[in-house]
Short mmCIF file of N, CA and C in Angstrom, two decimals:
data_model
loop_
_atom_site.label_atom_id
_atom_site.label_comp_id
_atom_site.label_asym_id
_atom_site.label_seq_id
_atom_site.Cartn_x
_atom_site.Cartn_y
_atom_site.Cartn_z
N UNK A 1 76.10 38.61 82.50
CA UNK A 1 76.99 39.14 81.50
C UNK A 1 77.02 38.26 80.25
N UNK A 2 76.49 37.09 80.35
CA UNK A 2 76.46 36.19 79.18
C UNK A 2 75.06 36.11 78.63
N UNK A 3 74.47 37.25 78.36
CA UNK A 3 73.12 37.31 77.82
C UNK A 3 73.20 37.31 76.31
N UNK A 4 72.15 36.86 75.69
CA UNK A 4 72.08 36.84 74.24
C UNK A 4 71.71 38.21 73.66
N UNK A 5 71.32 39.14 74.52
CA UNK A 5 70.92 40.48 74.09
C UNK A 5 72.13 41.22 73.51
N UNK A 6 72.01 41.80 72.30
CA UNK A 6 73.15 42.47 71.67
C UNK A 6 73.67 43.67 72.51
N UNK A 7 72.80 44.27 73.30
CA UNK A 7 73.24 45.39 74.14
C UNK A 7 74.30 44.93 75.14
N UNK A 8 74.09 43.75 75.71
CA UNK A 8 75.03 43.24 76.72
C UNK A 8 76.28 42.62 76.11
N UNK A 9 76.34 42.54 74.78
CA UNK A 9 77.52 42.02 74.11
C UNK A 9 78.56 43.12 73.88
N UNK A 10 78.15 44.36 74.05
CA UNK A 10 79.07 45.49 73.84
C UNK A 10 80.12 45.51 74.95
N UNK A 11 81.37 45.74 74.57
CA UNK A 11 82.49 45.72 75.52
C UNK A 11 82.36 46.82 76.57
N UNK A 12 81.91 48.03 76.17
CA UNK A 12 81.81 49.12 77.13
C UNK A 12 80.73 48.86 78.18
N UNK A 13 79.64 48.20 77.80
CA UNK A 13 78.59 47.86 78.75
C UNK A 13 79.09 46.78 79.71
N UNK A 14 79.82 45.80 79.20
CA UNK A 14 80.37 44.75 80.05
C UNK A 14 81.37 45.33 81.05
N UNK A 15 82.23 46.26 80.60
CA UNK A 15 83.19 46.90 81.51
C UNK A 15 82.46 47.67 82.61
N UNK A 16 81.40 48.37 82.22
CA UNK A 16 80.62 49.14 83.18
C UNK A 16 79.97 48.24 84.22
N UNK A 17 79.41 47.13 83.77
CA UNK A 17 78.79 46.19 84.70
C UNK A 17 79.83 45.58 85.64
N UNK A 18 80.97 45.20 85.09
CA UNK A 18 82.03 44.62 85.91
C UNK A 18 82.53 45.64 86.94
N UNK A 19 82.71 46.88 86.53
CA UNK A 19 83.15 47.95 87.43
C UNK A 19 82.13 48.13 88.56
N UNK A 20 80.84 48.12 88.23
CA UNK A 20 79.78 48.26 89.25
C UNK A 20 79.80 47.12 90.25
N UNK A 21 79.99 45.90 89.77
CA UNK A 21 80.03 44.73 90.65
C UNK A 21 81.24 44.81 91.58
N UNK A 22 82.40 45.14 91.04
CA UNK A 22 83.62 45.23 91.85
C UNK A 22 83.50 46.36 92.87
N UNK A 23 82.96 47.49 92.48
CA UNK A 23 82.77 48.61 93.41
C UNK A 23 81.82 48.22 94.53
N UNK A 24 80.74 47.57 94.19
CA UNK A 24 79.78 47.13 95.21
C UNK A 24 80.44 46.17 96.20
N UNK A 25 81.23 45.23 95.70
CA UNK A 25 81.91 44.29 96.58
C UNK A 25 82.93 45.01 97.48
N UNK A 26 83.67 45.96 96.91
CA UNK A 26 84.68 46.69 97.70
C UNK A 26 84.03 47.57 98.77
N UNK A 27 82.88 48.13 98.46
CA UNK A 27 82.20 48.98 99.45
C UNK A 27 81.44 48.16 100.50
N UNK A 28 81.03 46.94 100.14
CA UNK A 28 80.25 46.12 101.06
C UNK A 28 81.12 45.46 102.13
N UNK A 29 82.35 45.11 101.80
CA UNK A 29 83.22 44.41 102.74
C UNK A 29 84.32 45.35 103.25
N UNK A 30 84.38 45.61 104.58
CA UNK A 30 85.43 46.50 105.12
C UNK A 30 86.83 45.94 104.86
N UNK A 31 87.75 46.85 104.53
CA UNK A 31 89.16 46.48 104.28
C UNK A 31 90.04 47.69 104.51
N UNK A 32 91.31 47.58 104.25
CA UNK A 32 92.27 48.65 104.57
C UNK A 32 92.09 49.91 103.73
N UNK A 33 91.35 49.86 102.65
CA UNK A 33 91.16 51.03 101.78
C UNK A 33 89.71 51.54 101.78
N UNK A 34 88.89 51.05 102.69
CA UNK A 34 87.47 51.44 102.73
C UNK A 34 87.30 52.95 102.87
N UNK A 35 88.04 53.57 103.79
CA UNK A 35 87.90 55.01 104.02
C UNK A 35 88.23 55.81 102.76
N UNK A 36 89.27 55.42 102.06
CA UNK A 36 89.67 56.12 100.83
C UNK A 36 88.58 56.02 99.76
N UNK A 37 87.96 54.85 99.66
CA UNK A 37 86.91 54.66 98.66
C UNK A 37 85.67 55.49 98.98
N UNK A 38 85.32 55.59 100.27
CA UNK A 38 84.11 56.32 100.65
C UNK A 38 84.31 57.82 100.67
N UNK A 39 85.51 58.28 100.98
CA UNK A 39 85.76 59.73 101.10
C UNK A 39 85.99 60.40 99.76
N UNK A 40 86.25 59.66 98.73
CA UNK A 40 86.46 60.25 97.42
C UNK A 40 87.91 60.63 97.19
N UNK A 41 88.14 61.55 96.27
CA UNK A 41 89.51 61.91 95.89
C UNK A 41 90.22 62.63 97.03
N UNK A 42 91.54 62.64 97.01
CA UNK A 42 92.30 63.34 98.04
C UNK A 42 92.00 64.83 98.04
N UNK A 43 92.25 65.51 99.17
CA UNK A 43 91.83 66.90 99.31
C UNK A 43 92.64 67.93 98.54
N UNK A 44 93.65 67.57 97.79
CA UNK A 44 94.43 68.55 97.04
C UNK A 44 93.57 69.30 96.04
N UNK A 45 94.01 70.50 95.68
CA UNK A 45 93.26 71.32 94.74
C UNK A 45 93.92 71.30 93.37
N UNK A 46 93.11 71.35 92.32
CA UNK A 46 93.68 71.40 90.97
C UNK A 46 94.54 72.65 90.78
N UNK A 47 95.45 72.58 89.83
CA UNK A 47 96.36 73.68 89.55
C UNK A 47 95.60 74.97 89.29
N UNK A 48 94.50 74.91 88.57
CA UNK A 48 93.74 76.13 88.25
C UNK A 48 93.21 76.80 89.51
N UNK A 49 92.75 76.02 90.48
CA UNK A 49 92.23 76.59 91.74
C UNK A 49 93.38 77.21 92.52
N UNK A 50 94.52 76.51 92.58
CA UNK A 50 95.67 77.07 93.30
C UNK A 50 96.13 78.38 92.66
N UNK A 51 96.20 78.41 91.34
CA UNK A 51 96.62 79.62 90.63
C UNK A 51 95.62 80.75 90.85
N UNK A 52 94.34 80.42 90.83
CA UNK A 52 93.30 81.43 91.03
C UNK A 52 93.37 82.03 92.43
N UNK A 53 93.52 81.18 93.45
CA UNK A 53 93.60 81.67 94.83
C UNK A 53 94.85 82.54 95.00
N UNK A 54 95.96 82.14 94.41
CA UNK A 54 97.19 82.95 94.50
C UNK A 54 96.97 84.32 93.85
N UNK A 55 96.30 84.35 92.70
CA UNK A 55 96.01 85.61 92.02
C UNK A 55 95.09 86.48 92.88
N UNK A 56 94.06 85.88 93.45
CA UNK A 56 93.11 86.62 94.28
C UNK A 56 93.84 87.24 95.46
N UNK A 57 94.65 86.45 96.16
CA UNK A 57 95.35 86.97 97.33
C UNK A 57 96.34 88.07 96.97
N UNK A 58 96.97 87.97 95.81
CA UNK A 58 97.93 89.00 95.38
C UNK A 58 97.25 90.29 94.94
N UNK A 59 95.98 90.23 94.56
CA UNK A 59 95.28 91.40 94.02
C UNK A 59 94.04 91.76 94.81
N UNK A 60 94.01 91.42 96.07
CA UNK A 60 92.81 91.58 96.88
C UNK A 60 92.35 93.03 97.02
N UNK A 61 93.26 93.98 96.94
CA UNK A 61 92.88 95.39 97.08
C UNK A 61 92.39 95.99 95.78
N UNK A 62 92.52 95.26 94.68
CA UNK A 62 92.11 95.74 93.36
C UNK A 62 90.72 95.22 93.02
N UNK A 63 90.11 95.83 92.00
CA UNK A 63 88.84 95.30 91.47
C UNK A 63 89.18 94.02 90.72
N UNK A 64 88.54 92.91 91.09
CA UNK A 64 88.82 91.61 90.47
C UNK A 64 87.53 91.07 89.87
N UNK A 65 87.59 90.72 88.59
CA UNK A 65 86.43 90.11 87.94
C UNK A 65 86.67 88.62 87.74
N UNK A 66 85.62 87.89 87.45
CA UNK A 66 85.74 86.46 87.21
C UNK A 66 86.66 86.20 86.02
N UNK A 67 86.55 87.02 84.98
CA UNK A 67 87.41 86.81 83.80
C UNK A 67 88.88 87.08 84.13
N UNK A 68 89.17 88.03 85.03
CA UNK A 68 90.56 88.26 85.45
C UNK A 68 91.11 87.02 86.15
N UNK A 69 90.31 86.46 87.03
CA UNK A 69 90.74 85.28 87.78
C UNK A 69 90.95 84.09 86.83
N UNK A 70 90.00 83.90 85.92
CA UNK A 70 90.09 82.79 84.97
C UNK A 70 91.32 82.94 84.07
N UNK A 71 91.60 84.16 83.64
CA UNK A 71 92.77 84.40 82.80
C UNK A 71 94.05 84.06 83.57
N UNK A 72 94.12 84.44 84.83
CA UNK A 72 95.30 84.14 85.65
C UNK A 72 95.44 82.63 85.88
N UNK A 73 94.31 81.93 85.96
CA UNK A 73 94.32 80.48 86.17
C UNK A 73 94.45 79.71 84.87
N UNK A 74 94.44 80.41 83.76
CA UNK A 74 94.55 79.84 82.41
C UNK A 74 93.48 78.80 82.12
N UNK A 75 92.23 79.18 82.41
CA UNK A 75 91.09 78.32 82.08
C UNK A 75 89.88 79.21 81.86
N UNK A 76 88.79 78.63 81.44
CA UNK A 76 87.58 79.41 81.18
C UNK A 76 86.90 79.75 82.51
N UNK A 77 86.12 80.84 82.54
CA UNK A 77 85.39 81.17 83.76
C UNK A 77 84.47 80.04 84.23
N UNK A 78 83.86 79.34 83.28
CA UNK A 78 82.96 78.25 83.64
C UNK A 78 83.71 77.09 84.30
N UNK A 79 84.85 76.73 83.73
CA UNK A 79 85.68 75.66 84.31
C UNK A 79 86.15 76.05 85.70
N UNK A 80 86.58 77.29 85.84
CA UNK A 80 87.06 77.76 87.14
C UNK A 80 85.94 77.75 88.18
N UNK A 81 84.77 78.22 87.79
CA UNK A 81 83.64 78.23 88.72
C UNK A 81 83.28 76.82 89.16
N UNK A 82 83.28 75.89 88.23
CA UNK A 82 82.98 74.48 88.57
C UNK A 82 84.02 73.92 89.52
N UNK A 83 85.29 74.20 89.25
CA UNK A 83 86.37 73.70 90.11
C UNK A 83 86.26 74.30 91.52
N UNK A 84 85.95 75.58 91.61
CA UNK A 84 85.79 76.22 92.91
C UNK A 84 84.63 75.61 93.68
N UNK A 85 83.51 75.42 93.00
CA UNK A 85 82.33 74.84 93.68
C UNK A 85 82.61 73.40 94.13
N UNK A 86 83.29 72.63 93.28
CA UNK A 86 83.59 71.24 93.62
C UNK A 86 84.58 71.15 94.78
N UNK A 87 85.62 71.96 94.76
CA UNK A 87 86.70 71.84 95.73
C UNK A 87 86.54 72.72 96.97
N UNK A 88 85.98 73.92 96.80
CA UNK A 88 85.88 74.86 97.91
C UNK A 88 84.45 75.10 98.38
N UNK A 89 83.49 74.71 97.57
CA UNK A 89 82.09 74.87 97.95
C UNK A 89 81.57 76.28 97.79
N UNK A 90 82.25 77.11 97.01
CA UNK A 90 81.79 78.48 96.76
C UNK A 90 82.33 78.95 95.43
N UNK A 91 81.81 80.08 94.95
CA UNK A 91 82.24 80.62 93.67
C UNK A 91 83.54 81.40 93.84
N UNK A 92 84.25 81.67 92.76
CA UNK A 92 85.48 82.47 92.86
C UNK A 92 85.23 83.86 93.45
N UNK A 93 84.13 84.51 93.06
CA UNK A 93 83.87 85.85 93.58
C UNK A 93 83.44 85.81 95.05
N UNK A 94 82.81 84.73 95.47
CA UNK A 94 82.53 84.58 96.90
C UNK A 94 83.82 84.41 97.68
N UNK A 95 84.77 83.73 97.09
CA UNK A 95 86.09 83.58 97.71
C UNK A 95 86.75 84.95 97.86
N UNK A 96 86.68 85.78 96.82
CA UNK A 96 87.23 87.15 96.89
C UNK A 96 86.57 87.90 98.03
N UNK A 97 85.24 87.87 98.07
CA UNK A 97 84.50 88.60 99.11
C UNK A 97 84.90 88.12 100.51
N UNK A 98 84.94 86.80 100.71
CA UNK A 98 85.27 86.26 102.03
C UNK A 98 86.68 86.62 102.46
N UNK A 99 87.64 86.52 101.53
CA UNK A 99 89.01 86.88 101.88
C UNK A 99 89.12 88.36 102.23
N UNK A 100 88.45 89.21 101.46
CA UNK A 100 88.47 90.65 101.77
C UNK A 100 87.87 90.91 103.15
N UNK A 101 86.73 90.31 103.42
CA UNK A 101 86.09 90.51 104.72
C UNK A 101 86.98 90.02 105.86
N UNK A 102 87.65 88.90 105.67
CA UNK A 102 88.56 88.39 106.70
C UNK A 102 89.70 89.38 106.95
N UNK A 103 90.28 89.93 105.86
CA UNK A 103 91.38 90.89 106.01
C UNK A 103 90.89 92.19 106.65
N UNK A 104 89.70 92.62 106.26
CA UNK A 104 89.14 93.84 106.85
C UNK A 104 88.92 93.65 108.34
N UNK A 105 88.38 92.51 108.72
CA UNK A 105 88.15 92.24 110.15
C UNK A 105 89.46 92.27 110.92
N UNK A 106 90.50 91.66 110.38
CA UNK A 106 91.81 91.67 111.04
C UNK A 106 92.32 93.10 111.18
N UNK A 107 92.15 93.91 110.14
CA UNK A 107 92.59 95.32 110.20
C UNK A 107 91.78 96.12 111.21
N UNK A 108 90.48 95.89 111.25
CA UNK A 108 89.63 96.62 112.21
C UNK A 108 90.09 96.32 113.63
N UNK A 109 90.38 95.05 113.91
CA UNK A 109 90.80 94.66 115.26
C UNK A 109 92.19 95.17 115.61
N UNK A 110 93.04 95.35 114.59
CA UNK A 110 94.42 95.74 114.85
C UNK A 110 94.67 97.24 114.71
N UNK A 111 93.70 97.98 114.21
CA UNK A 111 93.93 99.38 113.88
C UNK A 111 92.90 100.29 114.53
N UNK A 112 93.25 101.54 114.68
CA UNK A 112 92.29 102.53 115.19
C UNK A 112 91.70 103.34 114.03
N UNK A 113 92.03 102.96 112.80
CA UNK A 113 91.49 103.66 111.63
C UNK A 113 89.98 103.47 111.55
N UNK A 114 89.28 104.44 110.99
CA UNK A 114 87.82 104.29 110.82
C UNK A 114 87.50 103.10 109.91
N UNK A 115 86.38 102.48 110.17
CA UNK A 115 85.97 101.28 109.41
C UNK A 115 85.88 101.59 107.92
N UNK A 116 85.31 102.74 107.56
CA UNK A 116 85.18 103.10 106.15
C UNK A 116 86.53 103.20 105.45
N UNK A 117 87.50 103.77 106.12
CA UNK A 117 88.85 103.89 105.55
C UNK A 117 89.44 102.51 105.30
N UNK A 118 89.26 101.62 106.24
CA UNK A 118 89.78 100.26 106.09
C UNK A 118 89.08 99.56 104.93
N UNK A 119 87.77 99.71 104.83
CA UNK A 119 87.02 99.06 103.74
C UNK A 119 87.48 99.60 102.38
N UNK A 120 87.67 100.91 102.28
CA UNK A 120 88.14 101.49 101.02
C UNK A 120 89.54 100.98 100.68
N UNK A 121 90.38 100.82 101.69
CA UNK A 121 91.74 100.33 101.48
C UNK A 121 91.73 98.95 100.84
N UNK A 122 90.73 98.13 101.19
CA UNK A 122 90.65 96.77 100.65
C UNK A 122 89.81 96.69 99.38
N UNK A 123 89.51 97.82 98.77
CA UNK A 123 88.86 97.81 97.46
C UNK A 123 87.34 97.82 97.49
N UNK A 124 86.73 98.07 98.64
CA UNK A 124 85.27 98.14 98.71
C UNK A 124 84.84 99.59 98.62
N UNK A 125 83.78 99.85 97.89
CA UNK A 125 83.36 101.24 97.71
C UNK A 125 81.93 101.50 98.19
N UNK A 126 81.14 100.47 98.36
CA UNK A 126 79.75 100.66 98.80
C UNK A 126 79.65 100.19 100.26
N UNK A 127 79.66 101.13 101.18
CA UNK A 127 79.72 100.79 102.60
C UNK A 127 78.47 100.09 103.11
N UNK A 128 77.32 100.38 102.53
CA UNK A 128 76.09 99.70 102.94
C UNK A 128 76.13 98.22 102.62
N UNK A 129 76.54 97.89 101.40
CA UNK A 129 76.67 96.47 101.01
C UNK A 129 77.76 95.79 101.82
N UNK A 130 78.85 96.55 102.07
CA UNK A 130 79.94 96.01 102.89
C UNK A 130 79.44 95.64 104.28
N UNK A 131 78.71 96.55 104.92
CA UNK A 131 78.22 96.28 106.28
C UNK A 131 77.29 95.07 106.30
N UNK A 132 76.46 94.95 105.28
CA UNK A 132 75.54 93.81 105.19
C UNK A 132 76.30 92.50 105.01
N UNK A 133 77.26 92.48 104.10
CA UNK A 133 78.06 91.27 103.87
C UNK A 133 78.88 90.92 105.12
N UNK A 134 79.40 91.93 105.78
CA UNK A 134 80.18 91.73 107.01
C UNK A 134 79.30 91.09 108.10
N UNK A 135 78.10 91.62 108.24
CA UNK A 135 77.17 91.09 109.25
C UNK A 135 76.79 89.64 108.91
N UNK A 136 76.58 89.35 107.62
CA UNK A 136 76.25 87.98 107.22
C UNK A 136 77.39 87.02 107.54
N UNK A 137 78.62 87.47 107.37
CA UNK A 137 79.78 86.59 107.58
C UNK A 137 80.15 86.43 109.05
N UNK A 138 80.08 87.53 109.83
CA UNK A 138 80.59 87.50 111.20
C UNK A 138 79.51 87.68 112.27
N UNK A 139 78.26 87.82 111.87
CA UNK A 139 77.13 87.97 112.80
C UNK A 139 77.28 89.19 113.71
N UNK A 140 77.94 90.23 113.21
CA UNK A 140 78.01 91.50 113.91
C UNK A 140 78.37 92.58 112.90
N UNK A 141 78.09 93.81 113.24
CA UNK A 141 78.42 94.92 112.36
C UNK A 141 79.90 95.27 112.49
N UNK A 142 80.49 95.87 111.45
CA UNK A 142 81.89 96.26 111.55
C UNK A 142 82.15 97.22 112.71
N UNK A 143 81.18 98.08 113.00
CA UNK A 143 81.35 99.03 114.11
C UNK A 143 81.42 98.29 115.45
N UNK A 144 80.70 97.17 115.57
CA UNK A 144 80.78 96.36 116.80
C UNK A 144 82.17 95.74 116.93
N UNK A 145 82.72 95.28 115.81
CA UNK A 145 84.08 94.72 115.83
C UNK A 145 85.08 95.80 116.21
N UNK A 146 84.89 97.00 115.66
CA UNK A 146 85.81 98.10 115.98
C UNK A 146 85.75 98.43 117.47
N UNK A 147 84.56 98.43 118.04
CA UNK A 147 84.42 98.72 119.46
C UNK A 147 85.06 97.61 120.30
N UNK A 148 84.96 96.38 119.82
CA UNK A 148 85.58 95.25 120.51
C UNK A 148 87.10 95.37 120.50
N UNK A 149 87.64 95.80 119.36
CA UNK A 149 89.08 95.95 119.23
C UNK A 149 89.62 97.19 119.91
N UNK A 150 88.77 98.20 120.11
CA UNK A 150 89.17 99.45 120.73
C UNK A 150 88.12 99.82 121.77
N UNK A 151 88.22 99.32 123.00
CA UNK A 151 87.19 99.51 124.02
C UNK A 151 86.85 100.97 124.30
N UNK A 152 87.75 101.91 124.02
CA UNK A 152 87.44 103.32 124.27
C UNK A 152 86.31 103.81 123.37
N UNK A 153 86.08 103.09 122.25
CA UNK A 153 84.98 103.48 121.36
C UNK A 153 83.63 103.20 122.02
N UNK A 154 83.56 102.20 122.89
CA UNK A 154 82.31 101.89 123.57
C UNK A 154 81.87 103.05 124.47
N UNK A 155 82.83 103.72 125.09
CA UNK A 155 82.53 104.82 125.99
C UNK A 155 81.81 105.94 125.25
N UNK A 156 82.15 106.14 123.97
CA UNK A 156 81.58 107.23 123.20
C UNK A 156 80.50 106.79 122.22
N UNK A 157 80.13 105.53 122.25
CA UNK A 157 79.14 105.01 121.30
C UNK A 157 77.83 105.78 121.41
N UNK A 158 77.32 106.18 120.29
CA UNK A 158 76.04 106.88 120.25
C UNK A 158 76.13 108.36 120.59
N UNK A 159 77.29 108.87 120.89
CA UNK A 159 77.46 110.29 121.22
C UNK A 159 78.26 110.97 120.12
N UNK A 160 77.58 111.64 119.18
CA UNK A 160 78.31 112.24 118.06
C UNK A 160 79.19 113.40 118.50
N UNK A 161 79.00 113.92 119.71
CA UNK A 161 79.78 115.07 120.17
C UNK A 161 80.97 114.66 121.01
N UNK A 162 81.13 113.38 121.25
CA UNK A 162 82.23 112.91 122.11
C UNK A 162 83.57 113.13 121.42
N UNK A 163 84.56 113.43 122.22
CA UNK A 163 85.91 113.63 121.69
C UNK A 163 86.48 112.31 121.23
N UNK A 164 87.28 112.33 120.17
CA UNK A 164 87.92 111.09 119.72
C UNK A 164 88.82 110.55 120.83
N UNK A 165 89.03 109.23 120.87
CA UNK A 165 89.85 108.63 121.93
C UNK A 165 91.23 109.26 122.05
N UNK A 166 91.84 109.69 120.94
CA UNK A 166 93.18 110.27 121.00
C UNK A 166 93.20 111.56 121.81
N UNK A 167 92.07 112.32 121.84
CA UNK A 167 92.02 113.56 122.60
C UNK A 167 91.72 113.31 124.07
N UNK A 168 91.28 112.10 124.41
CA UNK A 168 90.94 111.80 125.78
C UNK A 168 92.17 111.39 126.60
N UNK A 169 93.27 111.04 125.91
CA UNK A 169 94.47 110.63 126.61
C UNK A 169 95.18 111.85 127.18
N UNK A 170 95.75 111.71 128.36
CA UNK A 170 96.52 112.79 128.96
C UNK A 170 97.89 112.83 128.31
N UNK A 171 98.40 114.04 128.06
CA UNK A 171 99.74 114.11 127.46
C UNK A 171 100.78 113.57 128.44
N UNK A 172 101.77 112.91 127.88
CA UNK A 172 102.82 112.37 128.74
C UNK A 172 103.81 113.47 129.08
N UNK A 173 104.31 113.43 130.31
CA UNK A 173 105.29 114.42 130.77
C UNK A 173 106.67 113.82 130.62
N UNK A 174 107.56 114.55 129.93
CA UNK A 174 108.90 114.00 129.73
C UNK A 174 109.89 114.59 130.71
#
């Protein structure tokens, strides 16, 4: 640090060198804060990411664009995308897709409604793309999930002439 070179006489270069030396020493010798130094910043999310996720969850059944999300988070689409990738490891629109697919799966398992009706309810309109994205996320088709949630569907699988499960039940005698 005491070189005659004018580059090393600059205060910002000296601060940078000193910071590098101190960081190297702190990382080389174990101490009570080693884990914090190696793991990076705490896991909390910036305000913009929290606001964006809240907006997405509140509007999941609607058509949501990146600019809508960015406007709700009060930042630019580029800033929001960077924050999502840094903190969540995915883009804002991937987050929308994943949340929708998760909600659709829960509805399929809890309901006897047709898969297409459930998908439309959650704002999806292209069933082919939906089935592909669903399979990529859950490693099964939505119809397989529906059969898992409603075992009577397995009995009629592949038979287009089979009666719906509701017609197979015997009427109750009062």
